[in-house]
C-alpha cells in the first residue's frame, strides 16, 4: 500500500457550496451550469438541503450565499428553529460544504484491474472486486481491516458485479456466466477460497428449458428485504431469483440488446428499472407483468447504450450513465408506452470498446429526449462506468458522481448541472466509486489496481472557498 496526493484546483465558476473542487490545471474551461432545471426534483433537493426557514429569517445573510456553519450552530443553541436541534435539512446544509476531495490515501493496491467498489448500507463494510478472481471485504469501522478475502470460482473474464445483503451476512458475485455465487461473509475465517476453505453456493439463473445455453450477468442487486435478487444479462433479459425458495421466479425478455444494469426502484421492490445497449431505459411493474408482459413504460434520450442505473429510491427518479458520454436524470412519470423509431438518426460507426466518441456526435440531441436533465464532462469508454446519487443523510442527494475513462471521479450539482469537483489520482479508467452513506468519504476503484479513499478537509482546516474574489467573511454580512 502507498499514499499519494492529488492536485488541487479552485473552480471560480462554482459558488453554491464552499467545498474545493479537485482537478488539473490544464482542464479546459467549462460552463458552471449545464441545466436550467425547472422541475419538481429541483425544489425537493433544495428543501432537503436548505436550513430551516425561521433560522434563515433570523440570521441575516445575502440570499445567494449559504448560511455559515458558525451561524447554524449559534441558531441551534438559541433554538431559533423552535426544534432545539438540527433538522435533516439543516444537517445536509452544513455537510454539503464538505465534499470528500482531500487525499487520497490508498486503501489497497493490486496488480489487476479493480471493477467494483461498494459500501454497505450502513457504511461499516466496503467491498472491492478485481479482475483477477479476488473480492475483498474491508471493515471500514475498524481501520479498514481486511475482513474477508474471497477467491471467486468459475470466473469468466472478470467479476462483473457484487451485492451485499441488507443484513451484511451474505455477498453475491456475478461473472460472465448464468451462475451467481453467494458467500457467507459473516463466518469467522478471513480466507474464503471457493469450495476449498468455504462453500460458494451457485444460484442457477438459466432455466431448465434453456438446453445448456450460456450467458453472462452484468448486474445483480439484492432486494431491500434480502429475499430476492434482480439481474441483467447478455441475453437481453432481466431475471428475478427467489433466494428463500432457491429458484428462479421470473425471466423477462426485456430489451433487444445486452441489459447492462438493473435496480429496484424503491424499498417495496415492485418496480424494476433496466438499461440496455439498445439505448433505452425501461420501467417494469411486477404487479401487472404477468398479465401484460410489457414494460410499464419506456424512456428515450440516450444516443448510445446505457452502462449503469441508480435509483433515488423513491419510486420516481433515477439516473443513467450512457456511452454517449452523458448522465441523464429521469422522472418515470414522463415515460411513454412505446419507443419512437427514427430511421437514419445515427449516421456514424462507432464502438466504445476501442474508439473515441465521434466529435460530430457530441452536440447531437435525441429528438424525443424524455430526460429531465443531462450532465456532461466525464468520459464513458472501454467499460461499464457507474454513476450514483450522493447520500441522502449527509447531502440530501444534492449531487451526482461518476467514474470516468479519463482516470478521474466527477461530482456534479444535481440542480445546476455544474461540475463541482474532479478528483485526480488514478492512472487508468475509474470504473466504480462509492460515497459513504453518512460521512464525507468517497472510495474509487480503477483499472490501475488502486482502491483510493477521499475525505473532507479535516484536521481543523476550513473548506476552501470556490471563488477567491469573494472573501469568506463577506458571506456573513
Coordinates of C-alpha atoms in Angstrom, one line a residue, residues 22-23 55 59 87 145 192 235 321 434:
X22 CA -10.1 19.0 -7.4
X23 CA -8.7 18.9 -10.9
X55 CA -33.4 30.2 11.0
X59 CA -29.8 35.0 10.7
X87 CA -33.4 19.1 11.2
X145 CA -9.0 -4.1 8.3
X192 CA -12.8 -17.7 1.5
X235 CA -29.2 -12.5 -23.4
X321 CA -24.8 6.7 -17.4
X434 CA -18.8 4.8 -3.7

